Amino acid sequence: MEYLFGSMLGALVVIVYGIAVGTVLRRLLGDQPGRLRAFLVAIASLALLSESAVPVLTAVGLTPSASSGAGTLLVSSLVLGLLFVGSLVVALGVLVVWELVVPTGRLPGPLEAAVGVRDGARRALRYLELSWVVASSGLWRRLRLGPSDPAFSAAVVRTLERSGPTFVKVGQILSTRVQNLPPALTAALARLQSAAEPAPSVDVEALLRDEWGEAPSTRLASFDPVPFAAASIAQVHAATLHDGTRVVVKVQRPGAAPRVRVDADILVRFATDAERRWNWARGMGLRAIATGLRGSLLEELDYRIEARNTQALARALADRPLIATPRIVPELSGERVLVMTRLDGGPVATAADALPTADRERLARELAGAVLTGVLVQGVFHADLHPGNVLVLDDGRIGLLDFGAIGVIDAETRALLGTLLLAVLQDDTVGAVTALEMAFEVGADTDRAAMRRELGRLVTLSRYSPDPVGTLVGELFAFLTRFGIVVPGDVAGAFRTVVALLGVLRALAPELDQDSFVRGALPDLVTRAVDPARLAERVVTRSSLALALADRVPGRLERVSAQLADGSFAVRTRTFADQRDRDFVRAVVDDVASAVFATILFVGAVWLGTTPGGPELATGLALYPLLGAMAAIGAFALAFRLVIRLFRYRRDR
């Protein structure tokens, strides 16, 4: 061993051996292991081979020397070959175990590892803190039964309140998602408050200097260091530009980003574990909800997204003079700072009381028309609409705030969604189910008749509800979930926005008949979604495509007729025309053959190993046990290969 690694030539041989054998090992395991780990295992197998060769040969009386006969050399070579193959099988086993424990790609690079250790330490400390909060808040005892436990909702709220600002924000977001959660839980979450202590002004000014590259006083004529609003992730300050424009400066709280990322990661991990443990979590789709929440929280850390969203909604609402949105100051806005013009007014829940009834209804109709038009006609809408984000301005207009999340729906889905809502409101269950099948992914085994009956029952019951439209929209989303219909994220956001709109309308104009208004507005909106002018444009496009296809028809007909005339026309069909189907069948046959051969070799190895006799090749070394060892090596090699392929198949699925 020392001689082998003691020279440059030996080192070169070792490297070449490691590369060659590592490549063979990877090919045997379907190229699943990484090159580096295959190389390291190959080097280890060489060390094992070099250390075991001489003792094994000595034990069976086969120590080669210059005086050894040809027979001894042949048997020694056979034993060495067997040891070599055995070392490869051991290497295969090590690689299989390594892949099962730590699959290739899971181990990060040095920089990623350092960051991972830091984040892991933060997460571990946060885990300890949150574990104590969950236990002391009484939530742990309620998790087994979940929402069916009467005390579950109160325990969730207590836990979120004690877990810090990020989880309070999570609760507030969840309170608007009435379609995903039980009513008792959403009602309890709606009482959460996100007020937080302001960050020190010194830290805020340092963050502004870091973002702008200079002191805030050079960019702003005035800046109030005391925020007029402070929440979990951001706080908002009043300021004035040098041209006299009054603006607000939304600043990310210093240190908020790392904390939010850790908390969001913990949230998804908890949801994943909850789905493994409890049926109620699986039925609710808790992991999908948590993953969506993590995405929303991480997006809120980048104010450039909110700036783009604000500008997009401003353009969509440009023809609505009664609705105002802030104007972004792009040269002062960035990832952690957002500067926009100030809207002077009060929250809709309190400021609307000062307006005459006629003005309130006019604003309510304008807001409802704008939101429904955005959902069904324009395809861009405010996805976080709630009374806190709607102002009644001092000049009598409606002001919209907080565009951190917007929804985007394509034209075809918009038209089908509008048709679905219109059909449901008109009690046309056949049309509604047809629109459902065209808009969403409905399983082939779904009972369409049961869908129509259930939908008709929901429509009938909603008519006698105190809030017919709100009840119907909320129940419609639950109906889709019950029948296993996959609803795209933005479409689910549209449902949430419509429900939230009804809540805003109740605060703005409680005397407005929402049911009559929505029923009256939908036909016009659906008509606009399938505007004749747009249909004419599509007709031109489709006609152009049809003409191009028609130009190719004569040539194809001529070729077919010529083949029919000379008798060369033939129809070829293949059972597995798709390459993926052929690959799948080939893989199945390969795996079955490997399993059969491994079984045969293993049975043969047991039989040969337990059968006495056979020619004696050396002292204590008979032919049958040697053949049995070779068969066992082959059986284990095939078994290891099959195991790694099966785990790879499960991972790919």
XYZ file of C-alpha atoms in Angstrom:
653
model
C 0.000 0.000 0.000
C 2.774 2.415 0.951
C 4.732 1.514 -2.167
C 1.664 1.970 -4.365
C 1.034 5.537 -3.190
C 4.680 6.397 -2.718
C 5.480 7.575 -6.211
C 4.078 9.870 -8.847
C 3.461 6.907 -11.107
C 1.511 5.215 -8.377
C -0.542 8.349 -7.808
C -1.280 8.553 -11.533
C -2.349 4.910 -11.569
C -4.631 5.530 -8.604
C -6.250 8.541 -10.301
C -6.776 6.665 -13.576
C -8.171 3.686 -11.659
C -10.534 5.934 -9.705
C -11.831 7.634 -12.857
C -12.253 4.377 -14.790
C -13.829 2.352 -11.996
C -15.916 5.324 -10.859
C -17.324 5.625 -14.384
C -18.146 1.909 -14.409
C -19.879 2.176 -11.032
C -21.961 5.139 -12.210
C -23.006 3.307 -15.377
C -23.997 0.224 -13.396
C -26.230 2.426 -11.226
C -27.798 4.319 -14.111
C -25.543 7.395 -13.795
C -27.353 8.241 -10.567
C -24.393 8.857 -8.196
C -22.274 11.955 -8.658
C -18.840 11.718 -10.271
C -16.935 12.860 -7.189
C -18.489 10.362 -4.811
C -18.078 7.553 -7.380
C -14.382 8.487 -7.721
C -13.872 8.491 -3.939
C -15.607 5.132 -3.518
C -13.509 3.674 -6.355
C -10.295 4.814 -4.620
C -11.538 3.265 -1.372
C -12.267 -0.004 -3.199
C -8.701 0.003 -4.570
C -7.363 0.436 -1.053
C -9.543 -2.455 0.113
C -8.342 -4.630 -2.762
C -4.652 -3.882 -2.215
C -4.898 -4.528 1.526
C -6.844 -7.795 1.216
C -5.161 -9.446 -1.798
C -2.006 -10.778 -0.113
C -3.719 -12.018 3.097
C -6.374 -13.876 1.077
C -3.846 -15.498 -1.253
C -1.713 -16.488 1.724
C -4.719 -17.962 3.527
C -5.479 -20.309 0.628
C -1.824 -21.154 0.018
C -1.470 -19.224 -3.226
C 1.483 -16.901 -2.666
C 2.858 -16.346 -6.204
C 6.622 -16.477 -6.660
C 9.146 -16.896 -9.459
C 9.069 -20.659 -8.940
C 5.294 -20.940 -9.046
C 3.856 -23.121 -11.732
C 1.438 -22.063 -14.435
C -1.477 -23.650 -12.579
C -0.752 -21.696 -9.405
C -0.481 -18.444 -11.343
C -3.768 -19.160 -13.136
C -5.633 -19.893 -9.905
C -4.053 -16.850 -8.237
C -5.184 -14.667 -11.132
C -8.684 -16.122 -10.815
C -8.793 -15.373 -7.083
C -7.467 -11.832 -7.652
C -10.111 -11.281 -10.323
C -12.728 -12.500 -7.895
C -11.404 -10.115 -5.233
C -11.483 -7.258 -7.759
C -15.097 -7.960 -8.672
C -15.920 -8.328 -4.989
C -14.409 -4.920 -4.252
C -16.604 -3.469 -7.007
C -19.686 -5.035 -5.420
C -18.721 -3.581 -2.043
C -18.254 -0.217 -3.754
C -21.698 -0.573 -5.334
C -23.178 -1.251 -1.905
C -21.469 1.789 -0.411
C -22.732 3.981 -3.262
C -26.280 2.644 -2.906
C -26.338 3.368 0.832
C -24.768 6.797 0.259
C -27.405 7.632 -2.361
C -30.220 6.494 -0.077
C -28.978 8.506 2.887
C -27.752 11.610 1.035
C -28.839 11.635 -2.647
C -26.577 13.318 -5.164
C -27.207 17.046 -5.261
C -28.276 17.305 -1.631
C -24.824 18.200 -0.380
C -24.125 21.916 -0.953
C -20.868 23.544 -1.991
C -18.561 25.195 0.562
C -20.238 28.619 0.361
C -23.712 27.119 0.390
C -22.692 24.915 3.308
C -21.526 27.938 5.319
C -24.791 29.747 4.608
C -26.713 26.569 5.415
C -24.972 26.208 8.778
C -25.801 29.806 9.627
C -29.432 29.443 8.557
C -29.661 26.079 10.289
C -28.484 27.606 13.553
C -31.068 30.368 13.240
C -33.746 27.837 12.400
C -32.822 25.602 15.334
C -33.051 28.474 17.809
C -36.338 29.569 16.271
C -37.631 25.986 16.459
C -36.961 25.914 20.194
C -38.712 29.227 20.673
C -41.741 28.240 18.592
C -41.988 24.814 20.241
C -42.354 26.513 23.600
C -44.957 28.896 22.159
C -47.006 26.048 20.647
C -46.925 24.102 23.907
C -47.689 27.051 26.186
C -50.511 28.305 23.936
C -52.363 25.007 24.147
C -52.153 24.349 20.409
C -50.183 21.119 20.682
C -53.069 19.402 22.506
C -55.517 20.561 19.802
C -53.557 19.470 16.737
C -54.757 15.870 16.743
C -58.415 16.815 16.199
C -57.687 20.020 14.307
C -60.589 22.338 13.391
C -63.134 19.888 14.809
C -61.856 20.790 18.298
C -63.877 23.795 19.567
C -60.759 25.311 21.151
C -58.588 24.900 18.049
C -59.212 28.349 16.522
C -58.494 30.221 19.754
C -55.299 28.204 20.279
C -54.125 29.008 16.733
C -54.677 32.736 17.276
C -52.823 32.680 20.619
C -49.918 30.835 19.012
C -49.655 33.256 16.097
C -49.815 36.285 18.406
C -46.981 34.940 20.566
C -44.859 33.739 17.630
C -43.955 37.182 16.377
C -44.817 39.616 13.581
C -44.247 37.208 10.690
C -46.804 34.723 11.954
C -49.262 37.518 12.725
C -48.915 38.523 9.075
C -49.538 34.898 8.076
C -52.711 34.865 10.150
C -53.948 38.066 8.557
C -53.377 36.667 5.068
C -55.181 33.459 5.989
C -58.136 35.398 7.397
C -58.929 36.613 3.865
C -58.878 33.093 2.407
C -62.323 32.012 3.460
C -62.403 29.332 0.749
C -59.481 27.386 2.228
C -60.203 27.430 5.955
C -63.141 26.704 8.265
C -65.316 29.785 8.974
C -64.605 29.691 12.726
C -60.861 29.825 12.093
C -61.021 32.678 9.558
C -63.241 34.677 11.915
C -60.733 34.210 14.745
C -57.778 35.107 12.521
C -59.488 38.317 11.382
C -59.033 39.714 14.907
C -55.234 39.600 14.679
C -53.501 42.980 14.769
C -50.135 43.558 13.109
C -48.995 46.715 14.894
C -45.322 46.585 15.853
C -42.811 48.758 17.632
C -41.034 51.094 15.170
C -37.450 50.308 14.266
C -34.854 52.794 15.590
C -34.573 55.844 13.340
C -30.786 55.399 13.150
C -31.235 51.952 11.587
C -33.846 53.267 9.147
C -31.600 56.113 7.997
C -28.700 53.679 7.574
C -30.879 51.456 5.389
C -31.948 54.442 3.243
C -28.331 55.522 2.856
C -27.388 52.004 1.816
C -30.193 51.859 -0.779
C -29.699 55.363 -2.193
C -25.939 55.612 -1.852
C -26.178 58.979 -0.099
C -27.792 60.644 2.889
C -31.620 60.782 2.835
C -31.477 64.580 3.167
C -29.986 64.854 -0.329
C -32.971 63.038 -1.842
C -35.759 64.350 0.376
C -36.667 67.846 1.505
C -38.148 66.422 4.702
C -38.401 63.012 6.329
C -40.332 62.177 9.486
C -38.217 59.660 11.445
C -41.320 58.556 13.377
C -43.420 56.225 11.178
C -47.166 56.766 11.019
C -47.625 53.005 10.437
C -45.436 50.118 11.580
C -46.142 46.471 10.826
C -44.285 43.180 10.906
C -42.184 43.586 7.765
C -42.298 47.288 6.927
C -42.975 50.713 8.340
C -44.166 53.820 6.540
C -42.814 57.354 6.970
C -44.117 60.692 5.735
C -41.728 62.703 3.562
C -41.566 65.524 1.029
C -39.628 65.694 -2.225
C -37.585 68.744 -3.134
C -40.299 69.822 -5.595
C -42.849 69.890 -2.756
C -44.589 66.604 -3.579
C -45.839 64.840 -0.445
C -44.829 61.196 -0.479
C -44.713 58.163 1.768
C -41.566 56.092 2.186
C -42.165 52.399 2.821
C -39.044 50.952 4.425
C -38.344 47.305 5.107
C -37.621 46.833 8.778
C -33.875 46.227 9.295
C -33.261 42.530 9.878
C -36.752 41.552 8.716
C -35.648 39.546 5.663
C -33.619 36.822 7.465
C -36.319 36.425 10.105
C -39.097 36.134 7.521
C -37.142 33.567 5.492
C -36.524 31.404 8.563
C -40.141 31.647 9.721
C -41.467 30.913 6.218
C -39.238 27.839 5.980
C -40.414 26.610 9.380
C -44.027 27.158 8.324
C -43.660 24.887 5.282
C -41.799 22.242 7.297
C -44.543 22.224 9.930
C -47.266 21.942 7.274
C -45.443 19.055 5.586
C -45.112 17.224 8.899
C -48.753 17.955 9.762
C -49.966 16.376 6.511
C -48.033 13.205 7.378
C -49.562 13.054 10.843
C -53.173 14.245 10.659
C -56.048 13.662 8.241
C -57.483 17.151 8.707
C -54.215 18.698 7.477
C -54.207 16.511 4.367
C -57.849 17.289 3.653
C -57.192 21.012 3.977
C -54.124 20.852 1.727
C -52.051 22.488 4.454
C -48.707 22.097 2.694
C -49.979 23.786 -0.470
C -51.388 26.642 1.621
C -48.086 27.037 3.486
C -46.087 26.969 0.256
C -48.283 29.714 -1.179
C -47.886 31.754 1.994
C -44.115 31.391 1.835
C -44.151 32.681 -1.733
C -46.298 35.655 -0.717
C -44.052 36.499 2.233
C -40.860 36.293 0.180
C -42.377 38.466 -2.552
C -43.190 41.102 0.054
C -39.469 41.371 0.788
C -38.830 42.790 -2.704
C -40.561 46.149 -3.111
C -39.671 46.261 -6.798
C -42.452 43.728 -7.330
C -44.943 45.968 -5.538
C -43.762 48.953 -7.606
C -44.393 47.066 -10.869
C -47.768 45.855 -9.629
C -48.805 49.379 -8.610
C -47.908 50.758 -12.021
C -49.773 47.923 -13.786
C -52.956 48.479 -11.757
C -52.697 52.238 -12.260
C -52.736 51.713 -16.024
C -55.663 49.291 -15.759
C -57.653 51.857 -13.702
C -56.704 54.860 -15.829
C -60.284 55.239 -17.125
C -61.742 55.229 -13.580
C -61.546 58.854 -12.345
C -63.221 57.963 -9.035
C -60.459 55.483 -8.123
C -56.948 56.663 -7.283
C -53.705 54.735 -6.842
C -50.340 56.020 -5.586
C -47.782 57.125 -8.167
C -44.434 55.388 -7.772
C -41.250 57.470 -7.638
C -39.001 54.978 -9.505
C -35.682 56.767 -8.977
C -36.089 56.442 -5.186
C -37.591 52.935 -5.084
C -35.679 49.680 -4.826
C -35.661 46.249 -3.222
C -36.089 47.501 0.361
C -37.498 51.008 -0.146
C -40.661 52.092 -1.930
C -41.467 55.780 -2.423
C -44.898 56.821 -3.720
C -47.216 59.794 -3.644
C -49.407 60.117 -0.604
C -53.173 59.545 -0.679
C -54.935 61.651 1.953
C -57.988 59.980 3.400
C -59.259 57.538 5.971
C -60.092 53.819 6.146
C -63.281 52.888 4.357
C -64.796 51.430 7.519
C -64.848 54.839 9.263
C -64.424 57.559 6.627
C -67.407 56.410 4.562
C -69.807 57.449 7.328
C -69.160 61.120 6.545
C -70.417 60.755 2.964
C -74.045 60.991 1.832
C -75.728 57.694 1.028
C -75.844 58.484 -2.696
C -72.091 59.143 -2.799
C -71.332 55.951 -0.911
C -73.406 53.900 -3.337
C -71.796 55.637 -6.319
C -68.308 54.832 -4.995
C -69.347 51.266 -4.182
C -70.650 50.698 -7.708
C -67.494 52.217 -9.191
C -65.226 50.037 -7.045
C -67.227 46.874 -7.729
C -67.255 47.611 -11.445
C -63.490 48.193 -11.468
C -62.698 44.981 -9.574
C -65.061 42.774 -11.586
C -63.814 44.333 -14.826
C -60.244 43.595 -13.782
C -61.099 39.964 -13.029
C -63.321 39.194 -16.026
C -62.296 41.653 -18.766
C -58.804 43.082 -18.230
C -57.293 40.049 -16.512
C -55.368 42.103 -13.921
C -56.756 42.662 -10.430
C -55.824 43.527 -6.839
C -55.216 40.160 -5.125
C -55.055 41.499 -1.538
C -58.251 43.517 -1.399
C -59.656 44.113 2.083
C -61.054 47.134 3.996
C -57.600 48.059 5.309
C -56.315 48.588 1.764
C -59.224 50.793 0.652
C -59.413 54.489 1.587
C -62.082 57.133 1.207
C -60.019 60.138 0.121
C -60.557 63.710 1.255
C -61.612 64.663 -2.287
C -64.416 62.062 -2.301
C -62.658 59.383 -4.353
C -61.660 55.809 -3.528
C -57.971 55.137 -2.922
C -56.368 51.698 -3.245
C -53.204 50.692 -1.387
C -50.772 47.773 -1.041
C -50.277 46.152 -4.423
C -47.811 43.571 -3.192
C -49.947 40.856 -4.790
C -51.906 41.069 -8.034
C -53.678 38.384 -10.033
C -53.314 37.755 -13.753
C -55.780 35.616 -15.763
C -55.558 34.790 -19.474
C -58.331 35.738 -21.919
C -59.820 32.261 -22.396
C -60.018 31.567 -18.664
C -61.552 35.015 -18.061
C -64.343 34.343 -20.540
C -65.039 30.882 -19.120
C -64.915 32.139 -15.527
C -67.425 34.878 -16.327
C -69.651 32.374 -18.100
C -69.424 30.056 -15.093
C -70.440 32.774 -12.626
C -73.248 33.972 -14.881
C -74.581 30.443 -15.390
C -74.476 29.774 -11.648
C -76.319 32.998 -10.822
C -78.926 32.181 -13.486
C -79.380 28.639 -12.100
C -78.087 27.107 -15.351
C -76.297 24.096 -13.897
C -75.756 22.416 -17.280
C -74.016 25.518 -18.632
C -72.062 25.920 -15.392
C -70.730 22.345 -15.478
C -69.797 22.738 -19.156
C -67.889 25.945 -18.367
C -66.189 24.138 -15.470
C -64.997 21.335 -17.732
C -63.603 23.820 -20.243
C -61.949 26.122 -17.692
C -60.459 23.608 -15.239
C -59.020 20.098 -15.152
C -61.970 17.806 -14.413
C -61.050 14.153 -13.924
C -62.335 11.622 -16.443
C -63.936 9.582 -13.647
C -65.748 12.575 -12.112
C -69.518 12.063 -11.856
C -70.925 14.892 -13.999
C -74.512 14.187 -12.960
C -73.552 14.412 -9.282
C -71.742 17.675 -10.025
C -74.876 19.156 -11.585
C -77.054 18.064 -8.673
C -74.630 19.387 -6.058
C -74.219 22.677 -7.907
C -77.977 23.089 -8.217
C -78.368 22.479 -4.492
C -75.735 25.126 -3.685
C -77.380 27.682 -5.968
C -80.801 27.074 -4.435
C -79.537 27.350 -0.853
C -77.505 30.485 -1.588
C -80.603 32.343 -2.761
C -82.002 32.257 0.764
C -78.747 33.282 2.433
C -78.332 36.782 3.953
C -75.376 37.231 1.561
C -76.375 35.307 -1.599
C -73.427 36.223 -3.830
C -70.772 35.914 -1.122
C -72.157 32.587 0.067
C -72.372 31.264 -3.483
C -68.809 32.246 -4.423
C -67.407 30.797 -1.202
C -69.373 27.557 -1.554
C -68.425 27.314 -5.228
C -64.737 27.148 -4.360
C -65.405 24.462 -1.739
C -67.511 22.601 -4.323
C -64.586 22.546 -6.767
C -62.287 21.203 -4.057
C -64.712 18.428 -3.085
C -64.865 17.132 -6.648
C -61.087 17.201 -6.984
C -61.063 19.974 -9.580
C -57.686 21.694 -9.700
C -58.091 25.481 -9.538
C -55.112 27.558 -10.776
C -53.636 29.948 -8.223
C -54.717 33.158 -9.953
C -58.267 31.857 -10.430
C -58.393 30.996 -6.727
C -57.135 34.540 -6.107
C -60.002 35.858 -8.226
C -62.517 34.007 -6.054
C -60.888 35.453 -2.934
C -60.924 38.947 -4.426
C -64.649 38.748 -5.220
C -65.424 37.621 -1.669
C -63.179 40.366 -0.246
C -64.878 42.919 -2.512
C -68.235 42.074 -0.988
C -66.791 42.742 2.476
C -65.462 46.135 1.343
C -68.838 46.996 -0.187
C -70.580 46.180 3.084
C -68.264 48.603 4.885
C -68.602 51.289 2.213
C -72.324 51.106 1.407
C -74.161 48.589 3.597
C -77.490 49.605 2.079
C -76.383 48.580 -1.449
C -78.131 45.459 -2.759
C -75.011 43.528 -3.697
C -76.898 40.547 -5.095
C -78.907 42.631 -7.558
C -75.884 44.703 -8.529
C -73.657 41.704 -9.310
C -76.435 39.886 -11.171
C -77.050 43.003 -13.239
C -73.377 43.689 -13.958
C -72.251 40.176 -14.936
C -74.020 39.895 -18.327
C -72.390 43.113 -19.543
C -68.980 42.027 -18.240
C -69.240 38.611 -19.903
C -70.254 40.320 -23.138
C -67.212 42.586 -22.888
C -64.992 39.580 -22.219
C -66.135 38.144 -25.567
C -66.163 41.542 -27.287
C -67.177 41.248 -30.983
C -64.167 43.348 -31.983
C -61.856 40.894 -30.235
C -63.723 37.996 -31.806
C -63.226 39.608 -35.217
C -59.487 39.826 -34.552
C -59.435 36.153 -33.629
C -61.410 35.291 -36.761
C -58.730 37.001 -38.849
C -55.992 35.025 -37.071
C -57.838 31.717 -37.346
C -58.662 32.398 -40.996
C -55.010 33.062 -41.759
C -54.035 29.771 -40.130
C -56.821 27.916 -41.954
C -55.677 29.392 -45.279
C -52.106 28.257 -44.651
C -53.348 24.748 -43.893
C -55.603 24.773 -46.963
C -52.637 25.637 -49.183
C -50.975 22.392 -48.123
C -53.994 20.155 -48.727
C -53.731 19.755 -52.557
C -50.127 18.606 -52.380
C -50.915 16.085 -49.662
C -53.957 14.781 -51.561
C -51.825 14.390 -54.688
C -49.220 12.347 -52.802
C -51.892 10.096 -51.283
C -53.676 9.573 -54.619
C -50.365 8.777 -56.343
C -49.535 6.174 -53.700
C -53.016 4.670 -54.060
C -52.584 4.515 -57.834
C -49.249 2.694 -57.781
C -50.194 0.480 -54.841
C -47.574 1.849 -52.447
C -50.038 3.397 -49.988
C -49.751 1.852 -46.543
C -50.914 2.606 -43.021
C -48.331 2.048 -40.303
C -49.285 1.885 -36.647
C -47.075 1.285 -33.630
C -48.210 0.131 -30.244
C -45.596 2.294 -28.539
C -45.265 5.251 -30.884
C -44.129 7.628 -28.179
C -40.449 7.418 -27.218
C -41.363 7.825 -23.534
C -43.620 4.752 -23.733
C -40.826 2.717 -25.298
C -38.366 3.913 -22.669
C -40.790 2.975 -19.898
C -41.379 -0.547 -21.248
C -37.649 -1.008 -21.810
C -36.942 0.064 -18.217
C -39.583 -2.312 -16.832
C -38.228 -5.241 -18.853
C -34.693 -4.348 -17.764
C -35.673 -4.252 -14.096
C -37.629 -7.509 -14.282
C -34.747 -9.240 -16.063
C -32.291 -7.916 -13.469
C -34.473 -9.197 -10.645
C -34.841 -12.638 -12.274
C -31.122 -13.009 -12.974
C -30.222 -11.776 -9.480
C -32.545 -14.398 -7.993
C -31.114 -17.157 -10.179
C -27.541 -16.191 -9.326
C -28.332 -15.991 -5.609
C -29.984 -19.430 -5.599
C -27.040 -20.797 -7.567
C -24.589 -19.216 -5.137
C -26.339 -20.820 -2.164
C -26.420 -24.216 -3.890
C -22.770 -24.088 -4.948
C -21.640 -22.778 -1.582
C -23.343 -25.602 0.297
C -22.392 -28.388 -2.122
C -19.206 -30.191 -1.036
C -16.703 -31.484 -3.506
C -15.441 -30.333 -6.826
C -11.832 -30.025 -7.970
C -9.518 -28.519 -5.376
C -7.760 -25.517 -6.887
C -5.548 -24.865 -3.877
C -5.254 -25.808 -0.247
C -8.727 -25.180 1.219
C -10.045 -23.714 -2.061
C -12.476 -25.883 -4.019
C -14.072 -25.009 -7.352
C -17.726 -25.065 -6.256
C -17.392 -22.505 -3.415
C -15.361 -20.304 -5.757
C -18.109 -20.427 -8.383
C -20.663 -19.783 -5.639
C -18.780 -16.679 -4.549
C -18.730 -15.444 -8.135
C -22.474 -16.023 -8.470
C -23.119 -14.214 -5.170
C -21.088 -11.236 -6.345
C -23.146 -11.064 -9.543
C -26.419 -11.375 -7.594
C -25.514 -8.560 -5.214
C -24.364 -6.340 -8.098
C -27.689 -6.758 -9.897
C -29.614 -6.262 -6.649
C -27.797 -3.019 -5.850
C -28.443 -1.752 -9.368
C -32.131 -2.604 -9.080
C -32.453 -0.877 -5.696
C -30.938 2.378 -6.914
C -33.161 2.344 -10.026
C -36.273 1.806 -7.927
C -35.404 4.708 -5.638
C -34.635 6.864 -8.660
C -38.048 6.001 -10.119
C -39.795 6.976 -6.866
C -37.876 10.252 -6.722
C -38.741 11.150 -10.335
C -42.417 10.515 -9.683
